[in-house]
Amino acid sequence: QVQLAESGGRSVQAGGSLRLSCAASGRAFSSYAMGWFRQAPGKEREFVAVVSWGGDSTYYADSVKGRFTISRDNAKNTVYLQMNSLKPEDTAVYYCAAANTYRIVVPSGYNYWGRGTQVTVSS
């Protein structure tokens, strides 16, 4: 079992930046690829980014490429999502999730989920 807890979400103006954190507890954090997803009201949960077990490989959705950066610190059991140049369309609840396999972009491929943190971007 892995327990995940997101933090760092808040309201911000367009063009601003936020860093989300996801703290993990339980089984070996470093044995999981870690992903970030988001879900806006009335929409399906969508893939944002994923980082490999050791943090050396990352993959992003086209909508966030060049603006968001995913990273992890296995010593701290934490994964981060640095979000720059935020847009109103980035408004959503952001979730972190753990998967046994790297570069999975669908929610069904993830075994563990956090409860989410709200990000609101105003124009």
Coordinates of N, CA, C and O in Angstrom, one line a residue, residues 48-98:
V48 N -1.3 14.6 -17.0 CA -0.5 15.8 -17.0 C 1.0 15.5 -17.3 O 1.6 16.0 -18.2
A49 N 1.6 14.6 -16.4 CA 3.0 14.3 -16.5 C 3.3 13.1 -15.7 O 2.5 12.7 -14.8
V50 N 4.4 12.5 -16.0 CA 4.9 11.3 -15.3 C 6.4 11.3 -15.2 O 7.1 11.8 -16.1
V51 N 6.9 10.7 -14.1 CA 8.3 10.6 -13.9 C 8.7 9.2 -13.5 O 7.9 8.5 -12.8
S52 N 9.8 8.7 -14.0 CA 10.2 7.4 -13.8 C 10.7 7.1 -12.4 O 10.8 8.1 -11.6
W53 N 11.0 5.9 -12.0 CA 11.4 5.5 -10.7 C 12.5 6.4 -10.1 O 12.5 6.8 -9.0
G54 N 13.6 6.5 -10.9 CA 14.7 7.2 -10.4 C 14.7 8.7 -10.7 O 15.6 9.5 -10.3
G55 N 13.7 9.1 -11.5 CA 13.6 10.6 -11.8 C 14.3 11.0 -13.1 O 14.3 12.2 -13.4
D56 N 14.9 10.0 -13.8 CA 15.7 10.4 -14.9 C 14.9 10.5 -16.2 O 15.4 11.1 -17.2
S57 N 13.7 10.1 -16.2 CA 12.9 10.2 -17.4 C 11.5 10.8 -17.0 O 11.0 10.5 -16.0
T58 N 11.1 11.7 -17.9 CA 9.8 12.4 -17.7 C 9.0 12.4 -19.0 O 9.6 12.3 -20.1
Y59 N 7.7 12.6 -18.9 CA 6.9 12.6 -20.1 C 5.7 13.5 -19.8 O 5.2 13.5 -18.6
Y60 N 5.3 14.4 -20.7 CA 4.3 15.4 -20.5 C 3.2 15.4 -21.5 O 3.4 15.0 -22.7
A61 N 2.0 15.8 -21.1 CA 0.9 16.1 -22.0 C 1.3 17.3 -22.9 O 2.0 18.2 -22.4
D62 N 0.9 17.3 -24.1 CA 1.2 18.4 -25.0 C 0.7 19.7 -24.4 O 1.4 20.8 -24.6
S63 N -0.4 19.7 -23.7 CA -1.0 21.0 -23.2 C -0.1 21.6 -22.1 O -0.3 22.8 -21.9
V64 N 0.8 20.9 -21.5 CA 1.6 21.5 -20.4 C 3.1 21.5 -20.8 O 3.9 22.1 -20.0
K65 N 3.5 20.9 -21.8 CA 4.9 20.8 -22.2 C 5.5 22.1 -22.3 O 5.0 23.0 -23.0
G66 N 6.7 22.3 -21.7 CA 7.4 23.6 -21.7 C 6.9 24.5 -20.6 O 7.6 25.6 -20.4
R67 N 5.8 24.2 -19.9 CA 5.4 25.1 -18.8 C 5.4 24.4 -17.5 O 5.7 25.0 -16.5
F68 N 5.2 23.1 -17.5 CA 5.2 22.3 -16.2 C 6.5 21.4 -16.2 O 6.9 20.9 -17.2
T69 N 6.9 21.2 -15.0 CA 8.1 20.3 -14.7 C 7.8 19.3 -13.6 O 7.5 19.8 -12.5
I70 N 7.9 18.1 -13.9 CA 7.7 17.1 -12.8 C 9.1 16.6 -12.3 O 10.0 16.5 -13.1
S71 N 9.2 16.4 -11.0 CA 10.4 15.9 -10.4 C 10.1 15.1 -9.2 O 9.0 15.1 -8.7
R72 N 11.1 14.4 -8.7 CA 10.9 13.6 -7.5 C 12.1 13.6 -6.6 O 13.2 13.7 -7.1
D73 N 11.9 13.5 -5.3 CA 13.0 13.3 -4.4 C 12.7 12.1 -3.6 O 11.9 12.0 -2.7
N74 N 13.4 11.0 -4.0 CA 13.1 9.7 -3.3 C 13.6 9.7 -1.9 O 13.0 8.9 -1.1
A75 N 14.5 10.5 -1.5 CA 15.0 10.6 -0.1 C 13.9 11.2 0.8 O 13.8 10.9 2.0
K76 N 13.0 12.0 0.2 CA 11.9 12.6 0.9 C 10.6 12.0 0.6 O 9.6 12.5 1.1
N77 N 10.6 11.0 -0.2 CA 9.3 10.3 -0.6 C 8.3 11.4 -1.2 O 7.1 11.3 -0.8
T78 N 8.8 12.2 -2.0 CA 7.9 13.3 -2.5 C 8.1 13.5 -4.0 O 9.2 13.4 -4.5
V79 N 7.0 13.8 -4.7 CA 7.0 14.2 -6.1 C 6.5 15.6 -6.2 O 5.6 15.9 -5.5
Y80 N 7.0 16.3 -7.2 CA 6.6 17.7 -7.3 C 6.1 18.0 -8.7 O 6.4 17.3 -9.7
L81 N 5.3 19.0 -8.8 CA 4.9 19.5 -10.1 C 5.0 21.0 -10.1 O 4.3 21.7 -9.4
Q82 N 6.1 21.5 -10.8 CA 6.3 23.0 -10.9 C 5.5 23.4 -12.1 O 5.7 23.0 -13.2
M83 N 4.6 24.4 -11.9 CA 3.7 24.9 -12.9 C 4.0 26.4 -13.2 O 3.8 27.2 -12.2
N84 N 4.4 26.7 -14.3 CA 4.7 28.1 -14.7 C 3.8 28.5 -15.8 O 3.2 27.7 -16.5
S85 N 3.7 29.8 -16.0 CA 2.9 30.4 -17.1 C 1.5 29.8 -17.1 O 0.9 29.4 -18.1
L86 N 0.9 29.8 -15.9 CA -0.4 29.2 -15.7 C -1.5 29.9 -16.5 O -1.5 31.1 -16.7
K87 N -2.5 29.1 -17.0 CA -3.6 29.6 -17.8 C -4.9 29.3 -17.2 O -4.9 28.3 -16.4
P88 N -5.9 30.0 -17.4 CA -7.2 29.7 -16.8 C -7.7 28.2 -17.1 O -8.3 27.6 -16.3
E89 N -7.3 27.7 -18.3 CA -7.6 26.3 -18.6 C -6.8 25.3 -17.8 O -7.1 24.1 -17.9
D90 N -5.9 25.7 -17.0 CA -5.2 24.8 -16.1 C -6.0 24.6 -14.8 O -5.6 23.8 -14.0
T91 N -7.1 25.3 -14.6 CA -7.9 25.2 -13.4 C -8.5 23.8 -13.4 O -9.1 23.3 -14.3
A92 N -8.2 23.1 -12.2 CA -8.7 21.7 -12.0 C -8.3 21.3 -10.6 O -7.5 21.9 -10.0
V93 N -8.8 20.1 -10.3 CA -8.2 19.4 -9.1 C -7.1 18.5 -9.6 O -7.2 17.8 -10.6
Y94 N -5.9 18.7 -9.0 CA -4.7 17.9 -9.4 C -4.5 16.8 -8.5 O -4.5 16.9 -7.3
Y95 N -4.2 15.6 -9.1 CA -4.0 14.4 -8.3 C -2.7 13.8 -8.7 O -2.2 13.8 -9.8
C96 N -2.0 13.2 -7.6 CA -0.8 12.4 -7.9 C -1.2 11.0 -7.8 O -2.2 10.6 -7.1
A97 N -0.5 10.1 -8.5 CA -0.8 8.7 -8.5 C 0.5 7.9 -8.7 O 1.5 8.4 -9.3
A98 N 0.5 6.7 -8.3 CA 1.6 5.8 -8.4 C 1.3 4.6 -9.3 O 0.2 4.0 -9.2

